[in-house]
């Protein structure tokens, strides 16, 4: 039987091993079983839904472990539509993008970047970096466009925890608020994370379904006896072996059971009972409707990089911020001098419109970063190849470096 809220006072007594004798006929079988043959714990099962209270607005709530989403038909009654988007970013020439000490590297800086890269890889040999002849190098700018759509989704389902005492916020305290009226703010913007909370006025206390409110169940190893037959000596209490020096069979007391043939059950510590892990020995559980709020940062992106360096490297390093906009809804970039940026901004913004119908749009952020890239051609020992220096950190991508394997390692 479920009881509504109103509980309080001191915490209930928790059952612990050794607390009082077990009920009559608790033990199973005619004696301690053989060790290791007791099977496993009682199967885990959620509390029965029969007798669970019904709450207005939560008639279709998911059962234990079966959360149901709350779609935005409910949300539209509670949140006004976002304001009209502001005018697009001003047109005209782009902000200055001068990388005098980064993209336009001189020969010494190009060599030093390679030396630093080789030093970070213990197996690389340093001679090519020290002796290479740089024949040509030129700087260029890669662009990384991102659109982040930060949204919120809500779902509810019944949950249960051991009832360890304390007040219970049950239906007698009021009507549970609808899912989208419960106050819950994101911990941080544009960061995917999940928050869980108890829906107000939905808690009840009920006897534990797994242990029948005893706080324990019979040990599955010893069947409630607290002992098992010693499997080291096959319950004989001794080990026997033949001594060739005396021609006699010699008996030695079993080191495990000390001659008793019976061992204390290692599973329950000799009590015959194991604390119920559903109620943690408190005999009762608290059930309630849990609200799960999922904040998701949906990312769309596009890279413009004209060299043969892999595009994904541009996403991983620092660059200069050319444009940034954070609004309820952003307008795509349409006036940038590079047409490919405008086209992909329009494409990604349109993709995000209506892409998340069961989520509430909180904010959007679009960014355009300029990432410096320098392509360096060099020769060493009749090898002609190239490498790239990219990002404000001056990372190096050198897939064809001549000495990559075990040139700097010492085999011990």
XYZ file of C-alpha atoms in Angstrom:
412
model
C 0.000 0.000 0.000
C 1.355 3.428 -0.947
C 1.239 6.256 1.524
C 1.250 9.922 0.478
C 3.533 12.584 1.879
C 3.680 13.911 5.376
C 6.338 11.607 6.694
C 8.934 13.154 8.922
C 10.599 12.905 12.283
C 13.624 10.771 12.969
C 14.997 8.415 10.335
C 13.580 4.877 10.256
C 15.687 2.063 11.649
C 17.863 0.403 9.050
C 18.182 -3.367 9.108
C 21.757 -4.588 9.486
C 23.239 -8.084 9.635
C 22.868 -9.599 13.114
C 19.803 -7.531 13.971
C 17.391 -10.012 15.508
C 16.781 -13.607 14.476
C 15.264 -14.441 11.109
C 11.658 -15.686 11.026
C 10.867 -19.345 11.510
C 11.321 -21.567 8.488
C 13.614 -18.910 7.006
C 16.302 -21.429 6.183
C 15.927 -23.400 2.996
C 16.772 -27.096 2.752
C 17.954 -29.599 5.350
C 21.369 -28.129 5.992
C 24.092 -25.840 4.688
C 24.566 -26.256 0.938
C 27.835 -26.781 -0.854
C 29.711 -23.528 -1.343
C 29.442 -21.778 -4.659
C 26.212 -23.457 -5.712
C 23.621 -20.988 -4.519
C 22.794 -19.201 -7.768
C 22.342 -15.452 -7.711
C 20.403 -12.663 -6.025
C 16.671 -12.207 -6.528
C 15.932 -10.692 -9.936
C 15.720 -6.927 -10.129
C 12.273 -5.612 -10.991
C 10.687 -2.168 -10.798
C 7.938 -1.526 -8.273
C 4.490 -2.539 -9.522
C 2.477 0.282 -11.043
C -0.687 -1.079 -9.436
C -1.797 1.315 -6.725
C 0.414 4.177 -7.892
C -1.389 7.519 -7.584
C -2.494 9.412 -10.672
C -1.668 13.088 -11.108
C -3.392 15.652 -13.313
C -1.210 16.423 -16.319
C 0.840 13.248 -15.813
C -1.695 10.621 -16.859
C 0.667 9.365 -19.587
C 3.820 9.491 -17.507
C 6.251 6.654 -18.129
C 6.517 3.769 -15.695
C 9.619 3.072 -13.674
C 12.544 3.312 -16.094
C 10.233 4.299 -18.976
C 10.374 8.077 -19.252
C 7.999 9.794 -21.668
C 8.845 12.976 -23.561
C 6.686 16.072 -23.209
C 6.274 17.528 -26.676
C 6.006 21.173 -27.440
C 2.238 21.268 -27.878
C 2.257 21.760 -24.121
C 5.163 24.155 -24.331
C 3.434 26.510 -26.763
C 0.848 27.332 -24.119
C 3.532 28.431 -21.677
C 6.183 30.236 -23.718
C 5.659 33.119 -26.071
C 7.318 32.736 -29.467
C 10.784 34.220 -29.720
C 11.031 37.863 -30.790
C 11.592 38.745 -34.411
C 15.206 38.381 -35.487
C 17.244 41.597 -35.574
C 18.464 42.981 -38.878
C 21.350 41.126 -40.506
C 24.947 42.065 -39.686
C 26.131 45.268 -41.378
C 27.638 44.927 -44.807
C 30.874 46.409 -45.987
C 34.480 45.339 -45.750
C 35.247 42.606 -43.198
C 37.146 43.374 -40.003
C 40.933 43.529 -40.390
C 42.565 40.103 -40.518
C 46.261 40.753 -40.233
C 48.448 37.909 -39.013
C 51.787 39.616 -39.397
C 53.507 37.378 -36.854
C 51.468 34.224 -37.424
C 50.313 33.480 -40.958
C 53.140 35.350 -42.655
C 55.926 33.407 -40.968
C 59.521 33.868 -41.985
C 61.880 30.987 -42.690
C 63.240 30.913 -39.151
C 59.785 30.679 -37.637
C 58.854 27.876 -40.045
C 61.954 25.908 -39.076
C 61.381 26.487 -35.353
C 57.812 25.224 -35.624
C 59.103 22.009 -37.177
C 61.807 21.632 -34.510
C 59.170 22.025 -31.796
C 56.989 19.440 -33.531
C 59.863 16.947 -33.729
C 60.677 17.502 -30.042
C 57.107 16.527 -29.120
C 57.484 13.167 -30.918
C 60.122 11.061 -29.232
C 60.604 8.718 -32.202
C 61.259 11.460 -34.729
C 64.796 12.162 -35.845
C 65.848 15.813 -35.662
C 68.297 15.920 -38.603
C 65.723 16.682 -41.322
C 64.329 19.590 -39.287
C 67.820 20.948 -38.622
C 69.257 20.461 -42.117
C 66.278 20.913 -44.439
C 66.395 23.561 -47.153
C 63.148 25.542 -47.197
C 62.448 26.318 -50.855
C 59.115 28.095 -50.552
C 56.520 29.068 -47.953
C 53.327 31.073 -48.126
C 50.578 32.005 -45.683
C 46.863 31.733 -46.216
C 43.713 31.978 -44.106
C 41.287 29.153 -43.440
C 37.758 29.873 -42.203
C 35.719 27.886 -39.706
C 31.996 28.710 -39.535
C 29.850 27.253 -36.738
C 26.191 27.521 -35.800
C 25.171 26.304 -32.349
C 21.501 25.831 -31.512
C 20.988 25.393 -27.776
C 17.747 23.615 -26.927
C 15.897 22.056 -24.015
C 13.804 18.868 -23.917
C 11.828 17.460 -20.992
C 10.608 13.986 -20.119
C 9.150 12.394 -16.995
C 8.950 8.939 -15.495
C 8.459 7.307 -12.137
C 11.566 6.864 -10.014
C 12.192 5.276 -6.618
C 14.854 5.530 -3.918
C 15.228 4.085 -0.407
C 13.179 6.068 2.077
C 15.649 7.077 4.782
C 13.298 9.421 6.606
C 12.507 13.085 6.293
C 9.547 15.003 4.853
C 7.781 13.738 1.769
C 6.294 16.208 -0.726
C 3.081 14.384 -1.583
C -0.161 15.290 -3.366
C -1.725 16.678 -0.172
C 0.623 19.653 -0.594
C -0.906 20.717 -3.887
C -1.382 19.865 -7.523
C 1.856 18.949 -9.359
C 2.875 21.706 -11.795
C 3.004 20.795 -15.492
C 6.446 19.726 -16.752
C 7.146 22.955 -18.640
C 6.201 25.163 -15.680
C 8.845 23.717 -13.370
C 11.713 26.163 -12.974
C 14.954 24.744 -14.328
C 17.800 26.773 -15.834
C 20.809 25.510 -17.713
C 24.045 25.362 -15.751
C 25.883 26.891 -18.704
C 24.939 27.984 -22.200
C 25.932 26.026 -25.315
C 27.001 23.038 -23.252
C 25.167 19.711 -23.470
C 24.164 18.417 -20.042
C 21.286 16.767 -18.174
C 19.517 17.846 -14.973
C 17.137 15.688 -12.949
C 14.693 16.733 -10.267
C 11.672 15.531 -8.367
C 8.348 16.845 -9.627
C 6.739 18.674 -6.680
C 3.794 16.999 -4.886
C 4.243 13.563 -6.494
C 6.089 11.637 -3.767
C 4.672 8.660 -1.881
C 6.157 6.125 0.520
C 5.397 2.446 0.038
C 6.724 -0.889 1.368
C 9.700 -2.240 -0.517
C 8.496 -4.613 -3.220
C 11.713 -6.591 -3.434
C 12.129 -7.681 0.194
C 8.466 -7.467 1.271
C 9.402 -4.665 3.687
C 11.796 -6.866 5.690
C 14.936 -4.932 4.804
C 16.723 -8.112 3.772
C 16.332 -11.265 1.770
C 17.644 -14.797 2.134
C 21.281 -15.244 1.187
C 21.378 -17.072 -2.127
C 24.746 -18.627 -1.349
C 23.933 -20.406 1.943
C 20.117 -20.458 1.653
C 19.799 -18.690 4.991
C 22.000 -21.044 7.044
C 24.944 -18.687 7.344
C 27.248 -21.594 6.532
C 28.240 -23.647 3.534
C 29.893 -27.014 3.166
C 33.643 -26.717 2.816
C 34.463 -27.467 -0.793
C 38.206 -27.552 -0.064
C 37.931 -30.812 1.889
C 34.540 -32.000 0.676
C 33.181 -31.525 4.233
C 35.517 -34.169 5.697
C 37.504 -31.599 7.723
C 40.852 -32.991 6.642
C 43.083 -33.703 3.675
C 44.699 -37.091 3.275
C 47.902 -37.951 1.438
C 50.350 -40.846 1.286
C 53.762 -40.393 2.932
C 56.330 -42.566 1.070
C 58.811 -42.272 3.947
C 56.498 -43.989 6.455
C 54.322 -45.897 4.056
C 51.291 -44.469 5.861
C 48.333 -42.312 4.869
C 48.580 -38.990 6.709
C 45.683 -36.733 7.586
C 46.097 -32.960 7.868
C 43.404 -30.669 9.216
C 41.763 -28.599 6.479
C 43.210 -25.107 6.559
C 39.963 -23.581 5.355
C 37.340 -24.989 7.719
C 39.785 -25.909 10.532
C 38.399 -29.422 10.718
C 34.705 -28.556 10.969
C 33.776 -29.361 7.383
C 31.605 -26.249 7.464
C 32.626 -22.654 6.609
C 31.011 -19.343 7.385
C 29.272 -18.040 4.285
C 31.467 -15.441 2.628
C 28.489 -13.859 0.893
C 26.459 -12.873 3.990
C 29.184 -13.029 6.621
C 27.430 -15.852 8.463
C 24.115 -14.083 9.108
C 22.126 -15.913 6.441
C 20.573 -12.632 5.262
C 21.676 -9.930 2.866
C 20.622 -6.300 3.015
C 18.082 -5.452 0.340
C 19.770 -3.159 -2.154
C 16.422 -1.756 -3.292
C 15.519 -0.131 0.031
C 19.017 -0.312 1.591
C 17.531 -2.068 4.613
C 15.035 0.706 5.439
C 12.068 -1.471 4.409
C 10.292 1.367 2.577
C 10.936 3.187 -0.675
C 9.966 6.645 -1.812
C 8.405 6.837 -5.264
C 7.996 10.049 -7.222
C 7.828 11.420 -10.730
C 11.255 12.470 -11.946
C 11.698 15.300 -14.429
C 14.676 14.872 -16.747
C 15.716 18.077 -18.487
C 18.164 17.615 -21.349
C 20.016 20.669 -22.617
C 21.542 19.946 -26.011
C 23.976 22.005 -28.052
C 23.349 21.130 -31.702
C 26.360 22.024 -33.851
C 26.537 22.717 -37.559
C 29.833 23.754 -39.123
C 31.728 24.310 -42.348
C 35.445 24.733 -43.067
C 36.979 26.620 -45.954
C 40.616 25.607 -46.384
C 42.269 25.880 -49.794
C 45.415 23.799 -49.273
C 45.690 20.010 -49.136
C 45.863 19.991 -45.337
C 42.937 18.001 -43.808
C 40.028 20.327 -43.010
C 39.346 18.831 -39.588
C 42.653 20.208 -38.264
C 41.277 23.733 -38.616
C 38.498 22.926 -36.114
C 40.959 21.868 -33.422
C 43.105 24.994 -33.085
C 42.751 28.634 -32.156
C 42.027 31.440 -34.586
C 40.919 35.048 -34.754
C 37.204 35.768 -34.287
C 35.946 37.527 -37.414
C 32.255 37.579 -36.470
C 30.163 36.360 -33.534
C 26.447 36.664 -32.878
C 24.330 35.328 -29.990
C 20.550 35.793 -30.304
C 17.289 33.971 -29.703
C 17.383 33.252 -33.426
C 20.215 34.323 -35.685
C 20.034 35.512 -39.248
C 22.431 33.787 -41.641
C 25.476 35.670 -42.843
C 24.660 37.068 -46.279
C 27.044 39.973 -46.869
C 30.507 38.537 -46.328
C 32.883 39.024 -49.281
C 33.467 35.258 -49.603
C 30.394 33.705 -51.238
C 31.043 30.199 -49.888
C 30.705 31.493 -46.321
C 27.352 33.135 -47.109
C 26.046 30.040 -48.882
C 26.935 27.648 -46.089
C 25.689 29.969 -43.354
C 22.301 30.114 -45.109
C 22.327 26.325 -45.585
C 23.145 25.500 -41.948
C 20.747 28.083 -40.466
C 17.928 26.696 -42.617
C 18.840 23.130 -41.605
C 18.413 24.025 -37.928
C 14.993 25.606 -38.491
C 12.423 23.036 -37.456
C 15.074 20.318 -37.020
C 14.273 19.844 -33.329
C 10.455 19.924 -33.103
C 10.200 18.496 -29.573
C 12.792 20.828 -28.066
C 12.518 24.406 -26.930
C 14.947 26.770 -28.641
C 16.842 28.774 -26.024
C 19.607 30.550 -27.939
C 21.611 30.393 -31.125
C 25.227 31.379 -31.613
C 27.103 31.685 -34.881
C 30.820 32.297 -35.183
C 33.243 32.822 -38.011
C 36.894 32.246 -37.151
C 39.943 32.922 -39.295
C 42.684 30.347 -38.741
C 46.199 31.075 -40.042
C 47.817 28.353 -42.169
C 51.352 28.395 -43.635
C 52.384 25.839 -46.261
C 56.128 25.119 -46.288
C 58.008 23.287 -49.077
C 61.464 21.892 -48.311
C 64.133 19.438 -49.454
C 66.404 17.162 -47.430
C 68.659 14.318 -48.578
C 67.098 14.158 -52.055
C 63.581 14.235 -50.567
C 61.266 17.056 -51.592
C 58.059 17.405 -49.604
C 56.026 19.887 -47.544
C 54.342 20.503 -44.213
C 51.769 22.896 -42.774
C 51.833 25.195 -39.760
C 48.325 26.031 -38.578
C 46.484 27.777 -35.765
C 47.566 30.389 -33.275
C 49.406 27.589 -31.441
C 51.568 26.927 -34.544
C 50.739 23.266 -34.718
C 52.500 21.276 -37.458
C 51.034 18.713 -39.837
C 53.922 16.831 -41.471
C 52.681 13.443 -42.737
C 55.745 12.954 -44.985
C 58.475 13.829 -42.474
C 61.482 11.629 -43.459
C 62.446 10.285 -40.015
C 59.328 9.256 -38.100
C 60.084 5.813 -36.698
C 62.448 5.122 -33.781
C 65.103 7.644 -34.783
C 65.209 9.162 -31.319
C 64.529 6.096 -29.177
C 67.025 4.150 -27.120
C 66.201 0.451 -26.753
C 66.906 -0.666 -23.188
